[in-house]
Coordinates of C-alpha atoms in Angstrom, one line a residue:
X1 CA 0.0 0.0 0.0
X2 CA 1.3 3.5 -1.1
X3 CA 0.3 7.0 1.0
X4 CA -2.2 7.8 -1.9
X5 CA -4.3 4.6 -1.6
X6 CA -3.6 4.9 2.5
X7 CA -5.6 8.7 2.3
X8 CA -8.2 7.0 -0.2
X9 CA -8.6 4.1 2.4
X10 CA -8.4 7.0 5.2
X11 CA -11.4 8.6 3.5
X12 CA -13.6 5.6 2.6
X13 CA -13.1 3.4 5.8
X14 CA -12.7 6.3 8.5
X15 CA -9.4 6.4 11.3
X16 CA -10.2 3.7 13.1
X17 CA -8.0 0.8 11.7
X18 CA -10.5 -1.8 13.4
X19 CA -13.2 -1.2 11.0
X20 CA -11.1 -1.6 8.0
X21 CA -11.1 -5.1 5.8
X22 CA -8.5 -7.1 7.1
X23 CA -6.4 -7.0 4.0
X24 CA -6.3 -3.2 3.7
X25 CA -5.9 -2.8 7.9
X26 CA -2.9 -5.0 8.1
X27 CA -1.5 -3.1 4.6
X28 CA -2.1 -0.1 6.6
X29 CA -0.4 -0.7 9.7
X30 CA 2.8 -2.1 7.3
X31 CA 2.8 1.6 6.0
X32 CA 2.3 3.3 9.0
X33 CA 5.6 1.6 10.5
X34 CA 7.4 3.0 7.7
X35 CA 6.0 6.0 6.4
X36 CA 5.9 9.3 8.3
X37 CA 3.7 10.9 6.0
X38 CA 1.1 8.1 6.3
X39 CA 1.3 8.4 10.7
X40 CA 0.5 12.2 9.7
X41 CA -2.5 11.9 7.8
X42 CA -3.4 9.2 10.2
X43 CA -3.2 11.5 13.1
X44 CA -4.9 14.6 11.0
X45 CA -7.9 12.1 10.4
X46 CA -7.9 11.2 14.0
X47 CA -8.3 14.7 14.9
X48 CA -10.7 15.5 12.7
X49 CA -13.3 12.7 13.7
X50 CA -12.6 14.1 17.3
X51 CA -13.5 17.7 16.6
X52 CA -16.4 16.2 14.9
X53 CA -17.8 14.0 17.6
X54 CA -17.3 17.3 19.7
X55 CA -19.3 19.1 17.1
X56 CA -22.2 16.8 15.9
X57 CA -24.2 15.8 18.7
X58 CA -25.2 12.1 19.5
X59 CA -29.2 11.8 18.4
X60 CA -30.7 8.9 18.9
X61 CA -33.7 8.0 16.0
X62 CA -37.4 7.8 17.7
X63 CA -39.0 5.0 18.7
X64 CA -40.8 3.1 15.6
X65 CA -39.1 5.0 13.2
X66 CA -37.6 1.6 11.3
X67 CA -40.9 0.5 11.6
X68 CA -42.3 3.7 10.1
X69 CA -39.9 3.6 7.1
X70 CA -40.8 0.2 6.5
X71 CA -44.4 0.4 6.2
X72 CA -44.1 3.8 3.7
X73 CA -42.1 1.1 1.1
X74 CA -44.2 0.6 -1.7
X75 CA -45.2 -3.2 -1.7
X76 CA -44.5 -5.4 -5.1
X77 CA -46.5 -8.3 -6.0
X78 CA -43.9 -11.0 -6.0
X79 CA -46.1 -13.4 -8.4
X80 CA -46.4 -10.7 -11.4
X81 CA -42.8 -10.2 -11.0
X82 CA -42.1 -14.0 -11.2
X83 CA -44.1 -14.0 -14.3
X84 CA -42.8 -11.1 -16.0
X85 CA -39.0 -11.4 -14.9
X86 CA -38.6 -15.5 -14.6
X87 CA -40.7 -16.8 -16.9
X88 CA -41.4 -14.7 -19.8
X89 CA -37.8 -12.8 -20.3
X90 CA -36.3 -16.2 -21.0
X91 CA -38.8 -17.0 -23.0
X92 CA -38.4 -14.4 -25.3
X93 CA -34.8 -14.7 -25.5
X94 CA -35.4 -18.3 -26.3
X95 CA -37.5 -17.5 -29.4
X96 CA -35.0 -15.1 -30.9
X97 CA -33.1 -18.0 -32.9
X98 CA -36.2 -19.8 -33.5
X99 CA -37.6 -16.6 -35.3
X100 CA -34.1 -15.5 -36.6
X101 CA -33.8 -19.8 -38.1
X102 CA -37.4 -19.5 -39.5
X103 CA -36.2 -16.0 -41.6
X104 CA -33.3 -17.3 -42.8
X105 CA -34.6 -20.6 -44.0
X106 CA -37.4 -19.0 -45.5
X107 CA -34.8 -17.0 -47.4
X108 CA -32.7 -20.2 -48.2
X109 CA -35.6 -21.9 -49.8
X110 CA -36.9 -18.8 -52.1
X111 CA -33.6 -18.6 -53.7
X112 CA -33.2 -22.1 -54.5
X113 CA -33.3 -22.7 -58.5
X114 CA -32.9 -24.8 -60.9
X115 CA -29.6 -26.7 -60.2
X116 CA -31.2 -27.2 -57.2
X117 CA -33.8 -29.5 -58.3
X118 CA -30.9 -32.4 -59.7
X119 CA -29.5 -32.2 -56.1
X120 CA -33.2 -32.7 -54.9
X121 CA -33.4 -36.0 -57.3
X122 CA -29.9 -37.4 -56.0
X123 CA -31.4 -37.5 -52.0
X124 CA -35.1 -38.7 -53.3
X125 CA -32.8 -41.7 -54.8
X126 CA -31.0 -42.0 -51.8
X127 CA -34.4 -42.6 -50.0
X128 CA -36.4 -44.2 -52.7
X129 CA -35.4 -47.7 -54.2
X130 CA -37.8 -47.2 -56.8
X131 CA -36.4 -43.5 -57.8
X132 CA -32.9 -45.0 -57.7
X133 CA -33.8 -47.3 -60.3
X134 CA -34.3 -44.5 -62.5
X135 CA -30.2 -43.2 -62.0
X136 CA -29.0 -46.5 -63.5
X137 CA -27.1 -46.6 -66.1
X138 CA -27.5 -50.1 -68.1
X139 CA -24.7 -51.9 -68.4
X140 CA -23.6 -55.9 -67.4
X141 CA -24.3 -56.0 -64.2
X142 CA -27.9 -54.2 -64.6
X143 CA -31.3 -55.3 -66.3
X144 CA -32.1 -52.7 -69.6
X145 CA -34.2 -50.0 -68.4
X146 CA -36.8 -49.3 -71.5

């Protein structure tokens, strides 16, 4: 820890070392073994929350008043935001390939043409003895097709 994150840590976390995270206090008390300018700010900070104390006096809140607070929160309904938030958000975000699949294959098939339709013939043979029969060249091995 350097003096400029000690002062940023001074600010954020307050003088008193013992309510600092335990990585950042025991950084801080390395640097405050070495560093003079970090004992100074240390002590300046001290003195400040003193005058402070001195200043500000203690006020305790009134009676109720978390319970006050509490009951002017606006109330949700917990089952319209299961629906809206749980179930239908993933939802829609499921149905955005779906939709963008269904465009593009509707694309895909009104540009096919005509060299198209031989491919079309060569997987109906593949599934269809009877269209197969049709590819065959005659030959030996192979009855003569008429």
């Amino acid at each position: 820890m350097d003096d400029d994150t000690f002062e940023q840590s001074l600010d954020h976390f307050g003088p008193d070392l013992e309510r600092w995270p335990d990585p950042q206090a025991n950084a801080a008390r390395t640097l405050l073994q070495r560093s003079a300018s970090a004992r100074k700010l240390l002590a300046e900070a001290r003195a400040l929350d003193a005058v402070l104390d001195d200043l500000l006096p203690f006020v305790e809140a009134p009676l109720g008043l978390r319970a006050r607070v509490l009951a002017n929160l606006p109330t949700r309904d917990t089952w319209f935001e299961w629906l809206t938030i749980t179930v239908w958000r993933p939802a829609a975000l499921a149905l955005v390939p779906l939709v963008l699949g269904f465009g593009i294959g509707l694309n895909v098939a009104q540009g096919a043409t005509v060299a198209d339709s031989a491919e079309d013939d060569v997987l109906l043979a593949l599934f269809d003895p009877d269209e197969l029969a049709r590819f065959e060249l005659p030959g030996p091995d192979t009855a003569e097709q008429p």
